[in-house]
CSV table of C-alpha atoms in Angstrom, one decimal:
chain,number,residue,atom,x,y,z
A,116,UNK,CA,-10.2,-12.4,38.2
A,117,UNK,CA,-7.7,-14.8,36.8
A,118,UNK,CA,-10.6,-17.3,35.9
A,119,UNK,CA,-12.5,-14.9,33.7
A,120,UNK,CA,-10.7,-15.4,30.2
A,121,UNK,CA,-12.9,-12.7,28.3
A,122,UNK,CA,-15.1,-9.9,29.6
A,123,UNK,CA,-17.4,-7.5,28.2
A,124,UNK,CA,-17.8,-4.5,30.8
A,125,UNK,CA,-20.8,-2.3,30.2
A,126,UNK,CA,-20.6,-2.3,26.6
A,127,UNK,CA,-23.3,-0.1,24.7
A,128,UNK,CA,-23.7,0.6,20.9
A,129,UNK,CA,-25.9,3.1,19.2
A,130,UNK,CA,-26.8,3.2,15.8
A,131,UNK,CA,-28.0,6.9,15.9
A,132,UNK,CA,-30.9,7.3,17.6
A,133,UNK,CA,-30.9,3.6,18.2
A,134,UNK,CA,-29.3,1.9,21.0
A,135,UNK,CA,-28.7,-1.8,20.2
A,136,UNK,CA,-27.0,-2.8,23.4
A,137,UNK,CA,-27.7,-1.2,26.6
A,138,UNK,CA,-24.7,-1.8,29.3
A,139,UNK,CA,-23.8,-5.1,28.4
A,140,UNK,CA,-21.9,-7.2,31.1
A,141,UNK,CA,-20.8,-10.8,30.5
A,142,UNK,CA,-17.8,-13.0,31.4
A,143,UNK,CA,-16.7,-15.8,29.8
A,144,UNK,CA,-14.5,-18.2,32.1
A,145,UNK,CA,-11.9,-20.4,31.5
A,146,UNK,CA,-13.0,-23.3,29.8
A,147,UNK,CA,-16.7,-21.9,30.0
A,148,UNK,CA,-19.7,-23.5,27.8
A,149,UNK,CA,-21.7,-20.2,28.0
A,150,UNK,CA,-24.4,-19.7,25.8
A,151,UNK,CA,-25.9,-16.8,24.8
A,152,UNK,CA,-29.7,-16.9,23.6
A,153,UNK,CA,-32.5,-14.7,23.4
A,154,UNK,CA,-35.6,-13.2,20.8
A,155,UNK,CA,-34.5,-12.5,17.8
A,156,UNK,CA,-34.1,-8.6,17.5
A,157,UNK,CA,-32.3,-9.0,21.3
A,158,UNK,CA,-28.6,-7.8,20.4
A,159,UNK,CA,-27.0,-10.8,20.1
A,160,UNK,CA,-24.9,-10.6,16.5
A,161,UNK,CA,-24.4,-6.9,17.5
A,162,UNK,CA,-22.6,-8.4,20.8
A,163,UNK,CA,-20.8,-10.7,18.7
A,164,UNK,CA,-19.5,-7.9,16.1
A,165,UNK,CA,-18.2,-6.0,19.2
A,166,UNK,CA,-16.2,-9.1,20.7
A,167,UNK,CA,-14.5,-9.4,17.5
A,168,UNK,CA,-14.1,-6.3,16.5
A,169,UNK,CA,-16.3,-5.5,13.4
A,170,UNK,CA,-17.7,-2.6,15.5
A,171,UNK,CA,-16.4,-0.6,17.9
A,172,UNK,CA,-18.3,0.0,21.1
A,173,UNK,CA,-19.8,3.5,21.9
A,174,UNK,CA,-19.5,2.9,25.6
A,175,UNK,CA,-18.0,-0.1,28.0
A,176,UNK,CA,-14.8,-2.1,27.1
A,177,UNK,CA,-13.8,-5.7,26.4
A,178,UNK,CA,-11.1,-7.2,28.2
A,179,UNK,CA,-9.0,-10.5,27.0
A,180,UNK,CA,-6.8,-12.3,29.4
A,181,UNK,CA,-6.6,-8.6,31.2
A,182,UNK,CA,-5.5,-7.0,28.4
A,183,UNK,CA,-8.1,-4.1,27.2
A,184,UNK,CA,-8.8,-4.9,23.4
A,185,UNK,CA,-11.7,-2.4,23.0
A,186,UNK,CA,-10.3,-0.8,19.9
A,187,UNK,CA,-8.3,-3.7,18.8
A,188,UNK,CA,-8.7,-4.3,14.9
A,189,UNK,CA,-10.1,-8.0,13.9
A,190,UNK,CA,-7.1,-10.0,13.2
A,191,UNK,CA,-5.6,-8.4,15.9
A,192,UNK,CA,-7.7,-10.2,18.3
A,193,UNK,CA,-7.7,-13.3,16.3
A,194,UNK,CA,-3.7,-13.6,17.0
A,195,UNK,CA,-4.7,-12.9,20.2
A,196,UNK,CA,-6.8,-16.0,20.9
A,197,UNK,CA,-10.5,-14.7,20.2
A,198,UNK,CA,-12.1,-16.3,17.2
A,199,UNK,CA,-15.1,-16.5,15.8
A,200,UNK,CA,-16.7,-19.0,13.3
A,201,UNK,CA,-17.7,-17.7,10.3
A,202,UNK,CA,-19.1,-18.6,6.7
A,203,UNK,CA,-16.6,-20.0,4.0
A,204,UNK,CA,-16.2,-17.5,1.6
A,205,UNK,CA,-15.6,-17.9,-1.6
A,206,UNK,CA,-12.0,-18.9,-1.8
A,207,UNK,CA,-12.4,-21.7,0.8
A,208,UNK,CA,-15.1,-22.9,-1.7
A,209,UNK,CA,-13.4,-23.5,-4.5
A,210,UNK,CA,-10.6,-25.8,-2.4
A,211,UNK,CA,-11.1,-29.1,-0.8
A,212,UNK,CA,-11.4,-29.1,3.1
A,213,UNK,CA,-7.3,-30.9,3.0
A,214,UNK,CA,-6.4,-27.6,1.5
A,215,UNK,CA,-8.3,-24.9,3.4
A,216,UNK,CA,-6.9,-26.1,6.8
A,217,UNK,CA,-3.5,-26.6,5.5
A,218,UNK,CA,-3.5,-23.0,4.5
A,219,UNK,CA,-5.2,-21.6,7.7
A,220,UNK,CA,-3.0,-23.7,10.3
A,221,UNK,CA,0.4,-22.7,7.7
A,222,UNK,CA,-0.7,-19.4,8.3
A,223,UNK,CA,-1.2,-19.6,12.0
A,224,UNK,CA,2.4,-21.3,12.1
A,225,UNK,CA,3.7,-18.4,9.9
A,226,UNK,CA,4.9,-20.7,6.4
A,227,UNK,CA,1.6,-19.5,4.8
A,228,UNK,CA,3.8,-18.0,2.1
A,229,UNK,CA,5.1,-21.6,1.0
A,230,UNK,CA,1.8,-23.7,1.7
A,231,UNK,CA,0.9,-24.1,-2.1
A,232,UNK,CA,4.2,-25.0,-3.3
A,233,UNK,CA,4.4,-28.6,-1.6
A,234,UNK,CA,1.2,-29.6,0.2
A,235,UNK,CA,3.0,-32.2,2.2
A,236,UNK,CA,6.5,-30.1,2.6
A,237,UNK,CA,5.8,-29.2,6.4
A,238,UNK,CA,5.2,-32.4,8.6
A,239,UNK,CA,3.9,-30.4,11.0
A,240,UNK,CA,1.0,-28.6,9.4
A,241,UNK,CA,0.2,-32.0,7.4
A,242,UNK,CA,-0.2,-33.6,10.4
A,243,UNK,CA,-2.0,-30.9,12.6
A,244,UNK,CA,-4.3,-30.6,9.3
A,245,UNK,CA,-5.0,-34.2,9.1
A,246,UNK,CA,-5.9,-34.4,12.7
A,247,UNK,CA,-8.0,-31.5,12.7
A,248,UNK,CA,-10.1,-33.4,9.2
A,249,UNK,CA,-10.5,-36.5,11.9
A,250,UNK,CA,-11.7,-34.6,15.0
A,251,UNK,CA,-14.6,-32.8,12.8
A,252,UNK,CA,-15.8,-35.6,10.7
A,253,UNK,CA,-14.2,-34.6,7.3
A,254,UNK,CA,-11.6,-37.2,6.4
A,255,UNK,CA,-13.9,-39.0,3.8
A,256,UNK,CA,-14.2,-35.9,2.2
A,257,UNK,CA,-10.9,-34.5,2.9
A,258,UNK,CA,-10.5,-34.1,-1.1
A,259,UNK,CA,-13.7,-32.7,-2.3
A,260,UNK,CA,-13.9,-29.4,-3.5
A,261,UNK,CA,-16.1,-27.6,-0.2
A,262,UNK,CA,-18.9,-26.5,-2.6
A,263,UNK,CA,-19.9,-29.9,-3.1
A,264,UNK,CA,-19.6,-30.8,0.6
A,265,UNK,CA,-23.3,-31.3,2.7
A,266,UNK,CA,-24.4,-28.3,4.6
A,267,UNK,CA,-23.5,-29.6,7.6
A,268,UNK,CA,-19.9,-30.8,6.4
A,269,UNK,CA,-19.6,-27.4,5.5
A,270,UNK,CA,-20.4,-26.6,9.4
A,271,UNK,CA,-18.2,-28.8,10.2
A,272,UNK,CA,-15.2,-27.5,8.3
A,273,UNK,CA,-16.3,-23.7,9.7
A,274,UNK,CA,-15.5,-25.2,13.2
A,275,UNK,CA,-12.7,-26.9,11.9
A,276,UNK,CA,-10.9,-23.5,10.5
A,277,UNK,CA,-11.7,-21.3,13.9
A,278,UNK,CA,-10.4,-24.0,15.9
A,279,UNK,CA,-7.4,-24.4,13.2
A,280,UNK,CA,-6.5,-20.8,14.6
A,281,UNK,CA,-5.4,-21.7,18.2
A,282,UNK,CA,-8.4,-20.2,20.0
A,283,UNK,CA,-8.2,-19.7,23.6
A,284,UNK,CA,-12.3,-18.0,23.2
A,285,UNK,CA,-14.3,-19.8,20.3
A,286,UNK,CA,-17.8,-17.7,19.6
A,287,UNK,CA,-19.5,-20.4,18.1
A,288,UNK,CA,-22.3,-18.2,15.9
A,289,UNK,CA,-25.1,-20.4,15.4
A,290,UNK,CA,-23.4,-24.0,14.2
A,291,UNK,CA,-26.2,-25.9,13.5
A,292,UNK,CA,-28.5,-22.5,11.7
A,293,UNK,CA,-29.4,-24.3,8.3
A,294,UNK,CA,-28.7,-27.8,8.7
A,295,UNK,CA,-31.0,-30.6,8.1
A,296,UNK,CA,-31.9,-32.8,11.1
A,297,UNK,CA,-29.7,-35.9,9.1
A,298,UNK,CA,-26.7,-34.1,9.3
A,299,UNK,CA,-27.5,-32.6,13.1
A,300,UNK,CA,-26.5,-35.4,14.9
A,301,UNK,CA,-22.9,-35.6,14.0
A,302,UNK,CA,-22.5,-31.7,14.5
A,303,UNK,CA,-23.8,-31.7,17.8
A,304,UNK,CA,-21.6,-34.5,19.1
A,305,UNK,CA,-18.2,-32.8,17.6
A,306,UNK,CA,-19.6,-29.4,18.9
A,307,UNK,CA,-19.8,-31.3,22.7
A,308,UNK,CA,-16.1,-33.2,22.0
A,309,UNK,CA,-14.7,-29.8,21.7
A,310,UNK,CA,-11.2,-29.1,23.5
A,311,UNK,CA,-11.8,-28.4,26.8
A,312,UNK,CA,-9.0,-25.5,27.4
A,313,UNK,CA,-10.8,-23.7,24.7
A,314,UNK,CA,-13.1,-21.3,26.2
A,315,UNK,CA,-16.5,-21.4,24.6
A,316,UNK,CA,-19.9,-18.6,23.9
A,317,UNK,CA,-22.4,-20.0,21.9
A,318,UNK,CA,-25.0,-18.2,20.2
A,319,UNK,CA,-28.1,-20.4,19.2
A,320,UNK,CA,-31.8,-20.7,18.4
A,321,UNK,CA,-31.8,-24.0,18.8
A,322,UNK,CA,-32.6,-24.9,22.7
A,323,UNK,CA,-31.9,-28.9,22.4
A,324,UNK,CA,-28.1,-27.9,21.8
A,325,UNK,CA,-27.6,-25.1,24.3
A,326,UNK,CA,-29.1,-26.7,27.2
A,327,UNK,CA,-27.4,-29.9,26.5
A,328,UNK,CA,-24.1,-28.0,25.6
A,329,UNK,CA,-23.8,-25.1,27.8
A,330,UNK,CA,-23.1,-24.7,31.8
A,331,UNK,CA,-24.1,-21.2,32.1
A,332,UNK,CA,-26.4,-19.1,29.9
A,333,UNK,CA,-27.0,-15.2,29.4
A,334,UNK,CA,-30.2,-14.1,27.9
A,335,UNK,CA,-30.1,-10.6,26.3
A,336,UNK,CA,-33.7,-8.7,25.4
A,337,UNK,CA,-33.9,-6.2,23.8
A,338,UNK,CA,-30.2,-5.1,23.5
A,339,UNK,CA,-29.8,-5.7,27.2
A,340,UNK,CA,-28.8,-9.1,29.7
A,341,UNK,CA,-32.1,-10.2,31.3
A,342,UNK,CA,-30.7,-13.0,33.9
A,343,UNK,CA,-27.5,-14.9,33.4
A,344,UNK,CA,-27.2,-18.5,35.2
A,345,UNK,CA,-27.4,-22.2,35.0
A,346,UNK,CA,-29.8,-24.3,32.9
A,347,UNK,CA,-31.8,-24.8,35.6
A,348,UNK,CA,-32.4,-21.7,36.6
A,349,UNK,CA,-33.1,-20.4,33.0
A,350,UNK,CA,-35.3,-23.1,31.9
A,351,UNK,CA,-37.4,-22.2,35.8
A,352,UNK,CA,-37.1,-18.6,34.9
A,353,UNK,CA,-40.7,-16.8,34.7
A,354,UNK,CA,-39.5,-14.1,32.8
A,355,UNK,CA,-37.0,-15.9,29.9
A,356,UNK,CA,-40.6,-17.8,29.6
A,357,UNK,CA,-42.4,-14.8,28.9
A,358,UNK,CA,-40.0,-13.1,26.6
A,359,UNK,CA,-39.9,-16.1,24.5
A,360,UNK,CA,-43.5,-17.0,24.6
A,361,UNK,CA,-44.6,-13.3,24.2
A,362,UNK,CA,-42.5,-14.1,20.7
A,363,UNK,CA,-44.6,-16.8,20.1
A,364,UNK,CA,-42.1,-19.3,20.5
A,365,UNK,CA,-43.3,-22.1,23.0
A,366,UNK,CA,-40.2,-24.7,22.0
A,367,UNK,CA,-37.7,-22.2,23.0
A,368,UNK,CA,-39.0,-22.3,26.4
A,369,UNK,CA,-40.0,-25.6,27.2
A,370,UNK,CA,-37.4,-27.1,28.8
A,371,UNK,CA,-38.3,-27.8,32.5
């Protein structure tokens, strides 16, 4: 079990009367590209919110590095290595990309309190900052304020922060949802340059990046896992072609 870095073991969640994930197993392992895809309405962001926390499972458990961290609070888990991406809120966008990660890798090195006093007072988190503004595309913009940034600089800088946090499990939540097919190219190829010792779940719509990113896929319908395997045997599968053609999505499908 040492390879499997994060598991979810029979997890359910009701909503009432509703059951939005029925005995959910998945395990993510080390150094994974896992994607996780399916019909809209299949569970996904309601798998995602348990990972991380945001809701606490009814039934099941989630295990990180074989610790249980079922009822672990959000920042807990973040500290812990589990991080997801997420949309920059309003205080990231009123700062420049330079000064978001210079506050979010302070904070992860504990000096968070002095950041603001003297931007370039800690060599260390300049430097780890500036090399994080090179990996994801942003040093040309490195001094704009983020609201003016393009959508999918903006992406970009998302990635940039979770990864800013030391992640041992990055849940990538939909990177390219929103971006214009211009600015695609250049987030798919920092999304496929990512660190390999980070440990990756994708969840995506978009089928051109998660069968050229991913290694292993899980497809959820309808709050539950339908199969779970390789590309290949996804993209051959009779009934992932079904689900998503019976949702009148042919694209989503196609890939033989």
């Amino acid at each position: 079990m040492n390879d499997i870095v994060l598991s979810a073991q029979g997890l359910v969640k009701r909503f009432g009367g509703i059951v939005a994930t029925q005995d959910v197993t998945l395990d993510l392992r080390r150094g994974a590209r896992h994607a996780l895809i399916g019909p809209n309405g299949a569970g996904k962001t309601t798998l995602i919110n348990l990972l991380t926390g945001v809701l606490v499972p009814t039934a099941g458990r989630i295990v990180l590095d074989g610790e249980d961290i079922s009822r672990l609070a959000p920042h807990r888990r973040v500290a812990r290595g589990l991080v997801r991406t997420f949309q920059i809120n309003q205080l990231f966008d009123s700062m420049t990309p330079l000064e978001t990660l210079t506050l979010v890798v302070s904070q992860q090195r504990g000096v968070a309190a002095q950041w603001w006093r003297a931007l370039g007072s800690d060599r260390g988190v300049v430097e780890r900052a500036a090399q994080l503004l090179e990996q994801f595309r942003l040093a040309e913009v490195a001094r704009q304020p983020t609201r003016e940034l393009a959508y999918g600089k903006r992406r970009l800088l998302e990635i940039a922060i979770a990864l800013a946090c030391e992640p041992r499990v990055l849940l990538l939540d939909e990177p390219v949802a929103g971006v214009p097919a211009g600015e695609r190219e250049e987030l798919l190829q920092t999304v496929a340059a990512l660190p390999k010792d980070v440990s990756v779940l994708l969840i995506e719509h978009d089928m051109d990046l998660v069968f050229s990113f991913a290694d292993r896929m899980t497809v959820l319908v309808n709050g539950a896992v339908l199969t779970e395997g390789t590309p290949e045997a996804i993209a051959a599968d009779s009934r992932v072609k079904e689900v998503y053609l019976g949702h009148g999505s042919t694209a989503e499908a196609s890939h033989e």
